[in-house]
Every structure is written in structure tokens, then in C-alpha cells.
Amino acid sequence: MWALLPVVIVALLVWEAPVAFGKKVVLFSEVYGVLVDASGVPQPDIRIERKWVWRGNENSDETVTGKDGVFRLPEIGDTTLLGSILPESPVVGQDIFAHGSDGAVNIWGATKHSYDANSEMEGRPVRLSCRIDQEPNADGLYWGTCIELKDD
């Protein structure tokens, strides 16, 4: 039985150490968005798919816009043991797609280079107005169709 102790310790370090001793990181900040068409009409019941790639692993989640075109995506976080020991330059690929009747539109495409919350927007909350009827381009915040929603 004692011979298995080193194996158990190594297994715990591999699986539990990043959670117990790792640095908490934000891979995709919380997103609040409104999906509209060219006339500013909210687009209800549109599937919104978010994808992110970190360290070669692709993940995704999704939601649906409400009657008012609003969608919300929660903060995506993780822990990194390596990042708590050594300096790290994160690279997190981020995309958000709106799946309408004409197909998917990439409304947000960015690369996150910081583990801080809201670093996508230089510390401001991610609040967006996005168009479903527009070809993605680099005219807005990042690649896509979104502009920042300003507080009135």
C-alpha cells in the first residue's frame, strides 16, 4: 500500500494542483450584447454561439437572443499552475457567431492577450451592439460587426 503513495501524490498534483495552487484567469469576459439589423430593429430568437481557443483546446457555449435582441454570455475562467509560477503571455482566440436565417455571421473575432477581466475592452465591461445583416469587417472594435455600447 505504501508503494502506491508516490503515484497517488503525483496524480493529485497533476489533477488538483492547478485548481488548488493555480492562478485564476479570465479567458473570455462576460458579454452583454444587443443584436440588431440595419434599421436598428432588435433580432429575437437568434442563436448566439461563442467559441474560444486556449492552449490548443477549443471550447464553446451558446445562448439565444431575447425579444429585445439582448444576449448575455457569462465570464469564462480557468486556472493555470504554470501561470502562477512563470510569467506567461496568454493567447486566447475568441469568436462570437450569430446564427440567423441566412447562416452564421461572425459578429466578434479577437485575440485576448491578458488574463484580466474585461481586458478585451481595456478594462471596460464588454457591452456590444452587433449587426446580423452586415459582412464582418475590421471597422468596429475587432473583426466582426460589433460596436461598443456607450452608457447614456
Tab-separated table of C-alpha atoms in Angstrom:
chain	number	residue	atom	x	y	z
A	1	MET	CA	0.000	0.000	0.000
A	2	TRP	CA	2.758	2.487	0.867
A	3	ALA	CA	4.342	1.807	-2.505
A	4	LEU	CA	1.326	3.455	-4.164
A	5	LEU	CA	1.694	6.677	-2.164
A	6	PRO	CA	4.053	8.386	-4.684
A	7	VAL	CA	1.638	7.515	-7.515
A	8	VAL	CA	-1.294	8.985	-5.582
A	9	ILE	CA	0.659	12.157	-4.777
A	10	VAL	CA	1.680	12.648	-8.410
A	11	ALA	CA	-1.920	12.050	-9.554
A	12	LEU	CA	-3.215	14.637	-7.080
A	13	LEU	CA	-0.641	17.172	-8.237
A	14	VAL	CA	-1.491	16.627	-11.880
A	15	TRP	CA	-5.266	16.883	-11.430
A	16	GLU	CA	-5.732	19.050	-8.356
A	17	ALA	CA	-2.697	21.355	-8.173
A	18	PRO	CA	-3.875	23.740	-10.909
A	19	VAL	CA	-7.129	24.257	-9.013
A	20	ALA	CA	-5.600	24.400	-5.530
A	21	PHE	CA	-2.456	26.373	-6.306
A	22	GLY	CA	-3.055	27.825	-9.751
A	23	LYS	CA	-3.663	31.354	-10.820
A	24	LYS	CA	-7.270	32.165	-11.722
A	25	VAL	CA	-7.537	33.521	-15.252
A	26	VAL	CA	-10.299	35.007	-17.418
A	27	LEU	CA	-10.346	33.532	-20.921
A	28	PHE	CA	-13.444	35.395	-22.133
A	29	SER	CA	-15.006	38.228	-20.154
A	30	GLU	CA	-18.732	38.438	-19.505
A	31	VAL	CA	-20.505	39.742	-22.616
A	32	TYR	CA	-23.693	41.797	-22.791
A	33	GLY	CA	-24.892	42.381	-26.329
A	34	VAL	CA	-27.807	43.535	-28.431
A	35	LEU	CA	-28.289	42.046	-31.887
A	36	VAL	CA	-29.950	44.351	-34.421
A	37	ASP	CA	-30.447	44.737	-38.183
A	38	ALA	CA	-29.518	47.745	-40.371
A	39	SER	CA	-32.592	49.674	-39.152
A	40	GLY	CA	-31.736	49.063	-35.506
A	41	VAL	CA	-34.585	46.564	-35.076
A	42	PRO	CA	-33.767	44.002	-32.359
A	43	GLN	CA	-33.392	40.437	-33.602
A	44	PRO	CA	-35.170	37.952	-31.282
A	45	ASP	CA	-34.659	34.194	-31.050
A	46	ILE	CA	-31.248	34.149	-32.757
A	47	ARG	CA	-28.765	31.539	-31.590
A	48	ILE	CA	-25.530	33.126	-30.379
A	49	GLU	CA	-22.520	30.808	-30.283
A	50	ARG	CA	-19.289	31.746	-28.513
A	51	LYS	CA	-16.020	29.917	-29.163
A	52	TRP	CA	-12.635	30.287	-27.537
A	53	VAL	CA	-9.309	28.535	-28.039
A	54	TRP	CA	-6.733	28.358	-25.256
A	55	ARG	CA	-3.618	26.217	-25.331
A	56	GLY	CA	-4.903	24.346	-28.357
A	57	ASN	CA	-8.229	23.412	-26.763
A	58	GLU	CA	-11.380	24.719	-28.461
A	59	ASN	CA	-14.476	25.268	-26.327
A	60	SER	CA	-17.882	26.783	-26.930
A	61	ASP	CA	-21.169	27.734	-25.344
A	62	GLU	CA	-24.321	29.376	-26.633
A	63	THR	CA	-27.419	31.332	-25.790
A	64	VAL	CA	-30.420	32.808	-27.635
A	65	THR	CA	-31.354	36.462	-28.003
A	66	GLY	CA	-34.439	37.640	-26.150
A	67	LYS	CA	-37.413	39.536	-27.593
A	68	ASP	CA	-35.357	42.717	-27.268
A	69	GLY	CA	-32.369	41.222	-29.150
A	70	VAL	CA	-30.343	41.079	-25.935
A	71	PHE	CA	-27.911	38.265	-25.232
A	72	ARG	CA	-25.646	37.585	-22.286
A	73	LEU	CA	-22.685	35.253	-22.052
A	74	PRO	CA	-21.064	34.562	-18.668
A	75	GLU	CA	-17.389	35.033	-17.886
A	76	ILE	CA	-15.249	32.037	-18.821
A	77	GLY	CA	-12.454	31.363	-16.376
A	78	ASP	CA	-9.913	28.676	-15.616
A	79	THR	CA	-6.812	28.156	-13.517
A	80	THR	CA	-3.240	27.750	-14.612
A	81	LEU	CA	-0.484	26.304	-12.451
A	82	LEU	CA	2.190	27.377	-14.941
A	83	GLY	CA	0.886	30.943	-14.957
A	84	SER	CA	1.199	31.134	-11.177
A	85	ILE	CA	4.866	30.090	-11.326
A	86	LEU	CA	6.211	31.693	-14.512
A	87	PRO	CA	5.352	34.850	-16.428
A	88	GLU	CA	3.067	34.000	-19.293
A	89	SER	CA	1.901	35.778	-22.443
A	90	PRO	CA	-1.610	34.425	-22.956
A	91	VAL	CA	-3.135	33.947	-26.366
A	92	VAL	CA	-6.866	33.212	-26.299
A	93	GLY	CA	-8.717	33.134	-29.607
A	94	GLN	CA	-12.271	34.468	-29.295
A	95	ASP	CA	-15.235	34.378	-31.659
A	96	ILE	CA	-18.959	35.016	-31.372
A	97	PHE	CA	-21.335	33.944	-34.143
A	98	ALA	CA	-24.982	34.882	-34.712
A	99	HIS	CA	-26.856	32.056	-36.462
A	100	GLY	CA	-29.674	33.683	-38.432
A	101	SER	CA	-31.825	32.559	-41.341
A	102	ASP	CA	-29.050	33.487	-43.812
A	103	GLY	CA	-26.408	31.457	-41.951
A	104	ALA	CA	-23.749	32.282	-39.379
A	105	VAL	CA	-22.237	35.758	-39.093
A	106	ASN	CA	-19.000	36.260	-37.155
A	107	ILE	CA	-20.030	39.257	-35.049
A	108	TRP	CA	-16.881	39.233	-32.831
A	109	GLY	CA	-13.422	37.919	-33.568
A	110	ALA	CA	-10.479	38.813	-31.348
A	111	THR	CA	-7.367	37.516	-29.641
A	112	LYS	CA	-7.132	38.132	-25.905
A	113	HIS	CA	-3.571	38.787	-24.658
A	114	SER	CA	-4.315	39.280	-20.959
A	115	TYR	CA	-5.928	37.128	-18.286
A	116	ASP	CA	-7.609	40.149	-16.676
A	117	ALA	CA	-11.387	40.528	-16.738
A	118	ASN	CA	-12.588	42.980	-19.386
A	119	SER	CA	-9.116	43.335	-20.905
A	120	GLU	CA	-10.816	42.956	-24.304
A	121	MET	CA	-12.151	46.475	-23.752
A	122	GLU	CA	-9.176	47.963	-21.878
A	123	GLY	CA	-10.901	47.384	-18.525
A	124	ARG	CA	-14.419	48.424	-19.538
A	125	PRO	CA	-17.267	45.871	-19.426
A	126	VAL	CA	-17.900	44.117	-22.736
A	127	ARG	CA	-21.152	45.790	-23.860
A	128	LEU	CA	-21.871	45.454	-27.562
A	129	SER	CA	-24.321	46.372	-30.280
A	130	CYS	CA	-23.912	43.886	-33.134
A	131	ARG	CA	-25.408	43.681	-36.607
A	132	ILE	CA	-26.661	40.406	-38.054
A	133	ASP	CA	-27.108	41.735	-41.608
A	134	GLN	CA	-23.598	43.046	-42.173
A	135	GLU	CA	-20.476	41.388	-43.542
A	136	PRO	CA	-17.824	41.117	-40.815
A	137	ASN	CA	-15.036	43.676	-41.134
A	138	ALA	CA	-12.399	45.471	-39.062
A	139	ASP	CA	-14.313	48.776	-38.824
A	140	GLY	CA	-15.572	48.163	-35.269
A	141	LEU	CA	-13.833	47.071	-32.116
A	142	TYR	CA	-12.358	43.932	-33.597
A	143	TRP	CA	-13.136	41.764	-36.579
A	144	GLY	CA	-16.903	41.392	-36.822
A	145	THR	CA	-19.956	43.622	-36.790
A	146	CYS	CA	-20.000	44.931	-33.195
A	147	ILE	CA	-19.531	48.405	-31.800
A	148	GLU	CA	-19.267	49.321	-28.147
A	149	LEU	CA	-22.487	50.270	-26.370
A	150	LYS	CA	-21.900	53.513	-24.502
A	151	ASP	CA	-23.706	54.386	-21.275
A	152	ASP	CA	-26.214	57.174	-21.826
